[in-house]
Short mmCIF file of C-alpha atoms in Angstrom, two decimals:
data_model
loop_
_atom_site.label_atom_id
_atom_site.label_comp_id
_atom_site.label_asym_id
_atom_site.label_seq_id
_atom_site.Cartn_x
_atom_site.Cartn_y
_atom_site.Cartn_z
CA MET F 852 -30.62 15.45 17.58
CA THR F 853 -28.81 12.36 16.35
CA THR F 854 -25.10 11.69 16.63
CA ASP F 855 -23.15 9.90 13.92
CA TYR F 856 -20.39 7.88 15.56
CA LYS F 857 -17.62 7.52 13.01
CA PHE F 858 -14.73 5.06 13.13
CA PRO F 859 -12.03 7.26 14.66
CA ASP F 860 -8.43 7.77 13.65
CA LEU F 861 -6.58 5.56 16.15
CA GLY F 862 -3.18 6.79 15.07
CA GLU F 863 -0.18 4.52 14.37
CA GLY F 864 -1.13 4.54 10.69
CA VAL F 865 -4.37 2.61 11.22
CA THR F 866 -6.72 3.36 8.31
CA GLU F 867 -9.34 0.64 8.69
CA GLY F 868 -10.59 -2.06 10.99
CA GLU F 869 -12.79 -5.14 11.02
CA ILE F 870 -15.83 -5.31 13.25
CA LYS F 871 -15.21 -8.41 15.33
CA LYS F 872 -18.21 -8.15 17.60
CA TRP F 873 -21.10 -5.81 18.25
CA LEU F 874 -21.71 -5.29 21.96
CA VAL F 875 -25.08 -3.58 21.41
CA LYS F 876 -27.99 -3.88 19.04
CA GLU F 877 -30.41 -1.44 17.47
CA GLY F 878 -32.87 -0.12 20.05
CA ASP F 879 -30.49 -0.54 23.00
CA ALA F 880 -30.02 2.32 25.43
CA VAL F 881 -26.33 3.12 25.88
CA ALA F 882 -24.43 5.28 28.33
CA LYS F 883 -21.65 7.64 27.42
CA ASP F 884 -18.33 5.75 27.08
CA GLN F 885 -20.12 2.39 27.00
CA ALA F 886 -18.40 0.00 24.61
CA LEU F 887 -20.39 -0.34 21.39
CA ALA F 888 -18.23 -2.79 19.47
CA GLU F 889 -14.90 -4.56 19.31
CA VAL F 890 -12.94 -3.59 16.21
CA GLU F 891 -9.82 -5.39 15.10
CA THR F 892 -7.16 -3.25 13.50
CA ASP F 893 -3.96 -4.58 12.03
CA LYS F 894 -2.39 -4.31 15.49
CA ALA F 895 -4.93 -5.01 18.19
CA VAL F 896 -8.59 -5.37 19.10
CA VAL F 897 -9.98 -2.13 20.49
CA GLU F 898 -13.35 -1.26 21.99
CA MET F 899 -15.31 1.61 20.48
CA PRO F 900 -16.81 3.73 23.31
CA SER F 901 -20.04 5.61 22.75
CA PRO F 902 -19.45 9.37 22.58
CA VAL F 903 -22.92 10.14 24.00
CA ALA F 904 -25.76 8.56 25.94
CA GLY F 905 -28.88 7.64 24.00
CA ILE F 906 -30.57 4.98 21.91
CA VAL F 907 -28.81 3.04 19.16
CA LEU F 908 -30.96 4.00 16.20
CA LYS F 909 -28.94 2.52 13.35
CA MET F 910 -25.97 0.18 12.94
CA ASN F 911 -24.41 0.66 9.53
CA HIS F 912 -22.22 -2.44 9.43
CA LYS F 913 -22.39 -6.08 10.42
CA GLU F 914 -19.79 -8.23 12.12
CA GLY F 915 -16.94 -9.05 9.77
CA ASP F 916 -17.27 -5.82 7.80
CA LEU F 917 -14.22 -3.69 7.09
CA VAL F 918 -14.71 -0.04 8.01
CA LYS F 919 -12.55 2.88 6.99
CA VAL F 920 -11.57 5.73 9.29
CA GLY F 921 -14.36 8.32 9.07
CA GLU F 922 -17.16 5.89 8.15
CA VAL F 923 -20.27 6.02 10.33
CA LEU F 924 -20.48 2.97 12.61
CA VAL F 925 -23.71 3.76 14.43
CA VAL F 926 -26.27 6.52 14.77
CA ILE F 927 -27.30 7.41 18.33
CA GLY F 928 -30.25 9.60 19.25
CA ASP F 929 -33.37 9.84 21.36
CA LYS F 930 -36.01 7.14 21.54
CA GLY F 931 -38.33 7.31 18.54
CA GLU F 932 -36.11 9.77 16.71
CA ALA F 933 -35.84 9.30 12.96
CA VAL F 934 -32.50 8.49 11.37
CA PRO F 935 -31.42 11.11 8.83
CA ALA F 936 -31.32 9.69 5.33
CA ALA F 937 -27.65 10.55 4.89
CA ALA F 938 -26.70 8.35 7.84
CA VAL F 939 -28.28 5.24 6.37
CA ALA F 940 -25.83 2.96 4.60
CA PRO F 941 -26.75 2.00 1.05
CA GLU F 942 -28.71 -1.20 0.83
CA ALA F 943 -26.97 -4.22 -0.59
CA PRO F 944 -28.11 -5.20 -4.06
CA ILE F 945 -31.04 -7.59 -4.05
CA VAL F 946 -30.26 -10.93 -5.59
CA PRO F 947 -33.37 -12.23 -7.33
CA GLU F 948 -34.62 -15.69 -6.43
CA PRO F 949 -34.46 -18.17 -9.31
CA ALA F 950 -37.72 -18.47 -11.18
CA GLU F 951 -39.91 -21.45 -10.49
CA GLY F 952 -38.91 -24.27 -12.80
CA ALA F 953 -35.50 -22.87 -13.43
CA ARG F 954 -32.57 -25.27 -13.31
CA LYS F 955 -31.38 -25.83 -9.77
CA PRO F 956 -27.67 -25.76 -8.96
CA SER F 957 -25.91 -29.02 -9.71
CA TYR F 958 -22.81 -30.28 -7.97
CA SER F 959 -21.62 -32.60 -10.73
CA VAL F 960 -18.82 -31.69 -13.04
CA VAL F 961 -21.20 -31.52 -15.98
CA GLY F 962 -23.79 -29.28 -14.33
CA GLU F 963 -23.66 -25.79 -12.89
CA LEU F 964 -21.12 -25.55 -10.11
CA PRO F 965 -22.06 -23.29 -7.22
CA THR F 966 -20.47 -19.97 -6.56
CA GLU F 967 -20.42 -17.71 -3.56
CA GLU F 968 -20.69 -13.96 -3.26
CA VAL F 969 -17.52 -12.10 -2.44
CA ASN F 970 -18.19 -9.06 -0.29
CA VAL F 971 -16.10 -6.80 -2.46
CA SER F 972 -17.76 -4.37 -4.81
CA SER F 973 -16.09 -3.30 -7.97
CA THR F 974 -16.60 -0.28 -10.15
CA GLY F 975 -14.86 -1.90 -13.07
CA LYS F 976 -11.94 -0.26 -14.81
CA LEU F 977 -9.92 2.36 -13.11
CA THR F 978 -9.92 5.75 -14.74
CA GLU F 979 -6.45 6.83 -15.72
CA ALA F 980 -5.50 10.41 -15.05
CA LYS F 981 -4.89 12.26 -18.28
CA PRO F 982 -2.22 14.87 -18.58
CA SER F 983 -3.45 18.44 -18.97
CA VAL F 984 -3.12 19.48 -22.62
CA ALA F 985 -3.81 22.98 -24.03
CA VAL F 986 -6.86 22.94 -26.32
CA GLN F 987 -6.37 24.52 -29.71
CA ALA F 988 -9.58 26.24 -30.81
CA THR F 989 -10.69 29.63 -32.05
CA PRO F 990 -12.73 31.93 -29.79
CA ALA F 991 -15.78 31.25 -31.99
CA VAL F 992 -15.46 27.49 -31.49
CA ARG F 993 -15.00 27.92 -27.74
CA LYS F 994 -18.16 30.03 -27.60
CA ALA F 995 -20.05 27.40 -29.59
CA ALA F 996 -18.91 24.73 -27.14
CA LYS F 997 -20.00 26.85 -24.22
CA ASP F 998 -23.42 27.53 -25.79
CA LEU F 999 -23.95 23.81 -26.44
CA GLY F 1000 -22.77 22.78 -22.98
CA VAL F 1001 -19.80 20.77 -24.28
CA ASP F 1002 -16.55 20.52 -22.31
CA ILE F 1003 -14.12 21.45 -25.06
CA ALA F 1004 -11.25 19.82 -23.18
CA THR F 1005 -12.87 16.43 -23.85
CA VAL F 1006 -13.31 17.01 -27.61
CA LYS F 1007 -10.83 15.41 -29.99
CA GLY F 1008 -9.85 17.91 -32.65
CA SER F 1009 -9.85 16.99 -36.34
CA GLY F 1010 -8.34 20.22 -37.62
CA PRO F 1011 -4.70 21.05 -38.37
CA ASN F 1012 -2.40 20.10 -35.47
CA GLY F 1013 -5.38 18.70 -33.59
CA ARG F 1014 -7.32 21.96 -33.59
CA VAL F 1015 -10.95 21.59 -32.46
CA THR F 1016 -13.44 22.72 -35.06
CA GLU F 1017 -17.08 23.70 -34.73
CA GLU F 1018 -18.03 20.38 -36.39
CA ASP F 1019 -16.07 18.51 -33.70
CA VAL F 1020 -18.06 20.32 -31.04
CA LYS F 1021 -21.38 19.50 -32.71
CA LYS F 1022 -20.43 15.81 -33.04
CA ALA F 1023 -19.45 15.75 -29.37
CA LYS F 1024 -22.84 17.20 -28.50
CA GLU F 1025 -24.63 14.51 -30.51
CA THR F 1026 -22.57 11.64 -29.05
CA PRO F 1027 -24.28 10.22 -25.95
CA PRO F 1028 -22.06 10.14 -22.86
CA ALA F 1029 -20.72 6.78 -21.83
CA LYS F 1030 -22.73 5.20 -19.06
CA ALA F 1031 -20.99 5.07 -15.73
CA GLU F 1032 -20.32 1.55 -14.61
CA THR F 1033 -22.26 0.67 -11.49
CA PRO F 1034 -20.81 -1.32 -8.63
CA HIS F 1035 -21.60 -4.99 -8.75
CA MET F 1036 -21.01 -8.06 -6.65
CA ARG F 1037 -18.44 -10.53 -7.84
CA THR F 1038 -18.92 -14.23 -7.47
CA ALA F 1039 -16.20 -16.77 -6.98
CA PRO F 1040 -16.37 -20.54 -7.42
CA LYS F 1041 -16.22 -22.80 -4.38
CA PHE F 1042 -13.86 -25.11 -6.23
CA ASP F 1043 -10.70 -25.18 -8.28
CA LEU F 1044 -9.45 -27.66 -10.86
CA TYR F 1045 -8.85 -30.33 -8.23
CA GLY F 1046 -11.72 -30.09 -5.75
CA TRP F 1047 -13.68 -28.00 -3.26
CA VAL F 1048 -12.07 -25.07 -1.53
CA ASP F 1049 -12.83 -22.63 1.27
CA ARG F 1050 -12.11 -18.94 0.78
CA VAL F 1051 -10.82 -17.33 3.98
CA PRO F 1052 -10.62 -13.53 3.91
CA LEU F 1053 -7.14 -12.22 4.67
CA ARG F 1054 -7.98 -9.83 7.50
CA GLY F 1055 -6.62 -8.21 10.63
CA ILE F 1056 -3.40 -9.55 12.09
CA ARG F 1057 -3.08 -12.24 9.40
CA ARG F 1058 -3.19 -9.63 6.64
CA THR F 1059 -0.70 -7.40 8.47
CA THR F 1060 1.61 -10.36 9.06
CA ALA F 1061 1.45 -11.28 5.38
CA LYS F 1062 2.20 -7.71 4.24
CA HIS F 1063 5.02 -7.34 6.73
CA MET F 1064 6.63 -10.61 5.70
CA ILE F 1065 6.59 -9.68 2.03
CA GLU F 1066 7.95 -6.21 2.81
CA SER F 1067 10.79 -7.75 4.81
CA GLN F 1068 11.65 -10.33 2.15
CA THR F 1069 11.68 -7.77 -0.65
CA ARG F 1070 13.52 -4.96 1.13
CA ALA F 1071 16.28 -6.74 3.05
CA ALA F 1072 19.13 -9.02 1.93
CA GLN F 1073 18.46 -11.86 4.36
CA VAL F 1074 20.94 -14.58 5.27
CA THR F 1075 20.50 -17.21 7.99
CA SER F 1076 23.33 -18.58 10.11
CA MET F 1077 22.84 -21.60 12.40
CA ASP F 1078 24.64 -22.88 15.47
CA GLN F 1079 23.87 -24.45 18.83
CA ALA F 1080 24.67 -23.56 22.42
CA ASP F 1081 25.35 -25.95 25.29
CA VAL F 1082 22.77 -24.81 27.85
CA THR F 1083 23.26 -27.65 30.33
CA ALA F 1084 24.38 -25.19 33.02
CA LEU F 1085 21.59 -22.77 32.12
CA PHE F 1086 19.07 -25.59 32.37
CA ALA F 1087 20.19 -26.38 35.93
CA LEU F 1088 20.36 -22.70 36.93
CA ARG F 1089 16.92 -22.00 35.58
CA GLU F 1090 15.44 -24.93 37.53
CA LYS F 1091 16.96 -23.50 40.72
CA VAL F 1092 15.92 -19.89 40.07
CA LYS F 1093 12.47 -20.90 38.87
CA LYS F 1094 11.60 -22.56 42.16
CA GLU F 1095 12.89 -19.73 44.33
CA VAL F 1096 11.27 -16.92 42.32
CA LEU F 1097 7.97 -18.74 42.09
CA GLU F 1098 7.85 -19.04 45.86
CA GLN F 1099 8.98 -15.50 46.60
CA ARG F 1100 7.50 -13.39 43.78
CA LYS F 1101 4.97 -15.69 42.12
CA VAL F 1102 6.72 -15.23 38.77
CA ASN F 1103 7.38 -18.16 36.41
CA VAL F 1104 10.92 -17.83 35.06
CA THR F 1105 11.30 -19.41 31.63
CA PHE F 1106 14.44 -19.59 29.48
CA MET F 1107 13.41 -16.48 27.55
CA PRO F 1108 14.58 -13.81 30.05
CA PHE F 1109 18.02 -15.48 30.13
CA ILE F 1110 18.11 -15.49 26.33
CA VAL F 1111 17.04 -11.83 26.20
CA LYS F 1112 19.79 -10.88 28.63
CA ALA F 1113 22.39 -12.88 26.70
CA VAL F 1114 21.23 -11.30 23.42
CA VAL F 1115 21.59 -7.81 24.87
CA MET F 1116 25.14 -8.55 25.98
CA ALA F 1117 26.01 -9.96 22.56
CA LEU F 1118 24.46 -6.93 20.87
CA LYS F 1119 26.61 -4.61 22.96
CA SER F 1120 29.68 -6.35 21.53
CA ASN F 1121 28.19 -6.42 18.01
CA PRO F 1122 26.21 -3.17 17.55
CA SER F 1123 25.69 -3.65 13.82
CA LEU F 1124 22.96 -6.19 14.65
CA ASN F 1125 21.13 -3.68 16.85
CA ALA F 1126 20.50 -1.48 13.87
CA SER F 1127 18.43 -0.75 10.79
CA VAL F 1128 19.26 0.35 7.26
CA ASN F 1129 18.01 3.84 6.38
CA GLU F 1130 17.50 3.48 2.65
CA GLU F 1131 16.57 7.12 2.03
CA GLU F 1132 19.75 8.43 3.60
CA THR F 1133 21.83 5.38 2.58
CA GLU F 1134 23.10 4.89 6.11
CA ILE F 1135 23.05 2.28 8.87
CA LEU F 1136 21.22 3.51 11.95
CA VAL F 1137 22.91 1.90 14.96
CA LYS F 1138 20.69 1.98 18.05
CA LYS F 1139 22.21 2.82 21.42
CA TYR F 1140 19.27 1.35 23.30
CA TYR F 1141 18.11 -2.24 23.54
CA ASN F 1142 14.40 -2.86 22.94
CA ILE F 1143 13.89 -6.57 22.39
CA GLY F 1144 10.79 -7.84 20.58
CA ILE F 1145 9.41 -11.25 21.51
CA ALA F 1146 7.29 -12.87 18.78
CA VAL F 1147 4.02 -14.24 20.14
CA ALA F 1148 2.00 -16.64 17.99
CA ILE F 1149 -1.76 -16.15 18.26
CA ASP F 1150 -4.51 -17.81 16.27
CA ASP F 1151 -4.61 -15.04 13.64
CA GLY F 1152 -0.89 -14.47 13.11
CA LEU F 1153 2.09 -13.00 14.90
CA ILE F 1154 2.31 -10.14 17.38
CA VAL F 1155 5.67 -8.83 18.58
CA PRO F 1156 5.49 -7.06 21.96
CA VAL F 1157 8.63 -5.11 22.75
CA VAL F 1158 10.49 -5.17 26.06
CA LYS F 1159 11.83 -1.62 26.32
CA MET F 1160 15.28 -0.95 27.79
CA ALA F 1161 15.96 -4.65 28.31
CA ASP F 1162 19.55 -3.91 29.28
CA GLN F 1163 18.36 -2.12 32.42
CA LYS F 1164 16.23 -5.00 33.76
CA GLY F 1165 17.13 -8.09 35.72
CA ILE F 1166 16.14 -11.67 34.96
CA VAL F 1167 13.08 -11.72 37.20
CA ASP F 1168 11.81 -8.33 35.99
CA LEU F 1169 12.25 -9.49 32.40
CA ALA F 1170 10.38 -12.72 33.15
CA GLU F 1171 7.46 -10.81 34.66
CA GLU F 1172 7.28 -8.27 31.84
CA ILE F 1173 7.52 -10.89 29.09
CA HIS F 1174 4.73 -12.89 30.75
CA ASN F 1175 2.48 -9.83 31.05
CA LEU F 1176 3.08 -8.70 27.46
CA ALA F 1177 2.38 -12.20 26.14
CA GLU F 1178 -0.89 -12.32 28.09
CA LEU F 1179 -1.96 -8.96 26.67
CA ALA F 1180 -0.98 -10.03 23.15
CA ASN F 1181 -2.98 -13.26 23.40
CA SER F 1182 -6.03 -11.42 24.69
CA ARG F 1183 -5.56 -8.75 21.98
CA LYS F 1184 -5.68 -6.07 24.67
CA ILE F 1185 -2.11 -4.95 24.23
CA ASP F 1186 -1.36 -1.24 23.89
CA MET F 1187 -0.05 -0.24 20.49
CA ALA F 1188 2.88 1.51 22.16
CA ASP F 1189 4.04 -1.91 23.39
CA LEU F 1190 4.37 -3.06 19.78
CA ARG F 1191 6.65 -0.22 18.70
CA GLY F 1192 10.30 0.67 19.02
CA GLY F 1193 11.94 -2.74 18.72
CA THR F 1194 15.63 -2.95 17.81
CA PHE F 1195 16.04 -6.75 17.68
CA THR F 1196 13.55 -9.64 17.75
CA ILE F 1197 13.57 -13.15 19.19
CA THR F 1198 11.20 -15.86 18.01
CA ASN F 1199 10.96 -19.10 19.98
CA TYR F 1200 9.59 -21.79 17.70
CA GLY F 1201 11.17 -24.36 20.01
CA ALA F 1202 7.98 -24.11 22.05
CA PHE F 1203 6.29 -25.93 19.16
CA GLY F 1204 8.92 -28.67 18.97
CA THR F 1205 10.96 -27.22 16.09
CA THR F 1206 14.74 -27.21 16.20
CA TYR F 1207 15.99 -24.97 13.37
CA GLY F 1208 14.28 -22.43 11.15
CA THR F 1209 14.94 -19.46 8.91
CA PRO F 1210 13.17 -16.62 10.73
CA ILE F 1211 12.25 -13.56 8.69
CA ILE F 1212 13.61 -10.24 9.90
CA ASN F 1213 11.14 -7.97 11.67
CA TYR F 1214 11.79 -5.21 9.14
CA PRO F 1215 13.37 -2.65 9.37
CA GLU F 1216 15.45 -4.28 12.10
CA ALA F 1217 18.79 -5.74 10.98
CA ALA F 1218 18.49 -9.19 12.56
CA ILE F 1219 16.28 -11.74 14.29
CA LEU F 1220 17.18 -14.75 16.44
CA GLY F 1221 15.24 -18.00 16.30
CA THR F 1222 15.54 -20.44 19.20
CA GLY F 1223 14.64 -24.10 18.82
CA LYS F 1224 13.72 -26.92 21.17
CA ILE F 1225 16.40 -27.84 23.71
CA VAL F 1226 17.45 -31.39 22.90
CA ASP F 1227 19.60 -33.89 24.84
CA THR F 1228 22.51 -34.49 22.47
CA PRO F 1229 25.68 -36.62 22.71
CA MET F 1230 28.68 -34.26 22.62
CA VAL F 1231 32.42 -34.88 22.89
CA ILE F 1232 33.69 -33.16 26.08
CA ASP F 1233 37.41 -33.52 26.87
CA GLY F 1234 37.59 -36.64 24.75
CA LYS F 1235 34.53 -38.24 26.32
CA ILE F 1236 30.99 -38.46 25.07
CA GLU F 1237 28.48 -36.76 27.33
CA ALA F 1238 24.78 -36.05 27.07
CA ARG F 1239 24.39 -32.28 26.91
CA LYS F 1240 21.37 -30.06 26.59
CA MET F 1241 21.79 -28.20 23.30
CA LEU F 1242 19.84 -25.14 22.24
CA PRO F 1243 19.54 -24.71 18.42
CA LEU F 1244 20.06 -21.11 17.30
CA SER F 1245 19.17 -19.56 13.92
CA LEU F 1246 20.22 -15.99 13.23
CA THR F 1247 18.84 -14.21 10.17
CA PHE F 1248 20.60 -10.93 9.41
CA ASP F 1249 20.44 -8.20 6.80
CA HIS F 1250 23.56 -8.62 4.69
CA ARG F 1251 23.43 -4.93 3.87
CA ALA F 1252 24.15 -4.07 7.51
CA LEU F 1253 26.79 -6.68 8.27
CA ASP F 1254 28.64 -9.65 6.82
CA GLY F 1255 28.80 -13.31 7.78
CA ALA F 1256 31.85 -12.75 9.94
CA GLY F 1257 29.97 -10.22 12.05
CA ALA F 1258 27.04 -12.61 12.42
CA ALA F 1259 29.39 -15.44 13.46
CA LYS F 1260 31.01 -13.23 16.09
CA PHE F 1261 27.58 -12.36 17.48
CA MET F 1262 26.66 -16.04 17.68
CA ASN F 1263 29.92 -16.88 19.45
CA ASP F 1264 29.38 -14.09 21.98
CA LEU F 1265 25.76 -15.19 22.49
CA LYS F 1266 26.86 -18.78 23.11
CA LYS F 1267 29.48 -17.60 25.60
CA TRP F 1268 26.81 -15.88 27.70
CA LEU F 1269 24.32 -18.75 27.42
CA GLU F 1270 26.95 -21.32 28.38
CA ASN F 1271 28.05 -19.28 31.41
CA PRO F 1272 24.67 -18.16 32.73
CA GLU F 1273 25.63 -17.33 36.32
CA ALA F 1274 26.98 -13.97 35.12
CA LEU F 1275 23.58 -13.09 33.65
CA LEU F 1276 22.08 -12.99 37.14
CA LEU F 1277 24.52 -10.26 38.12
CA LEU F 1278 23.66 -7.90 35.25
#
């Protein structure tokens, strides 16, 4: 007896995934719980374990295909067992080869420019739902419609007040039904008005990032405030702590755990930034816990692992957890639970050499902090010019949750903690 392995409901609102890599092929013997494929959802890459032991009889999709929850991925059975017809995916339409002597594709602007198939099928126009309307017809006309096999609800009446007559029914019977449009492959040109182009499918994390950015931009009133903190003392402290911790606990302490700790302290003084706007209830939801998201850039987009209860962890514990979460995010092995529950997000584009930016809020959070590259800058200190290490800060906040004055107070509090970092080690 064969087993249809369907793409399961992974929870967290995941409705589809992209097959990144098959780990088996048709004819392979597989054990129960053996990984069959790697599927990329909009949050992570997950392995699909085989529910039974047996032989892979049929693989219904190829790498790169999008599969919906409930679609059959593979059919597993005994060796030599036939695959039920219902489990076989429909064959792709056959594209006929051009006839001998037919014009070959030309790449000049006066010939035929090449196109490529887009793996999206279309059924043409969408059918609009029609409101239910009571049919006006006599019992005799209704009987006639029934005898002729005509759905009287689809007949347009020509009688008084739109009443359906027997003639209307007969005409409907004689009118051939409209042919259903069949799915077809679309083609798209490999060029635009100015030259050749590549078409890159918007999939996985990149698609989720794009959707989330648009959602954030359209649903929050975003304003960005910029400032800079003198982190000369933090720079020296971090160098000292880094060496000691690396020797004792084998943990690399970066600036990020200090920034996280300073952000938490500033949030405690400015709770309106540790919040979200509940549009349905027209209220601001102020969070009494501090879960700090750290944006991690990977090849396909952005992932934001969340450090839970950051206020209850020390600098070294934060450094270790941030490192581990970043590793899991980069390898796409991160648990979905580690991507949920954030109350405030930090994005460090300074790692790429950027100073200032306008980070987009990780909606529905109320604010996000962007940190730039630390730069040696001449500053006036007690009437003298000194070279100081300055950290550029960009705070984007939802103007619905707070005003510019509140954002400025947060930035001042954040700078106070960053410029006096010794206290952060005691928290």
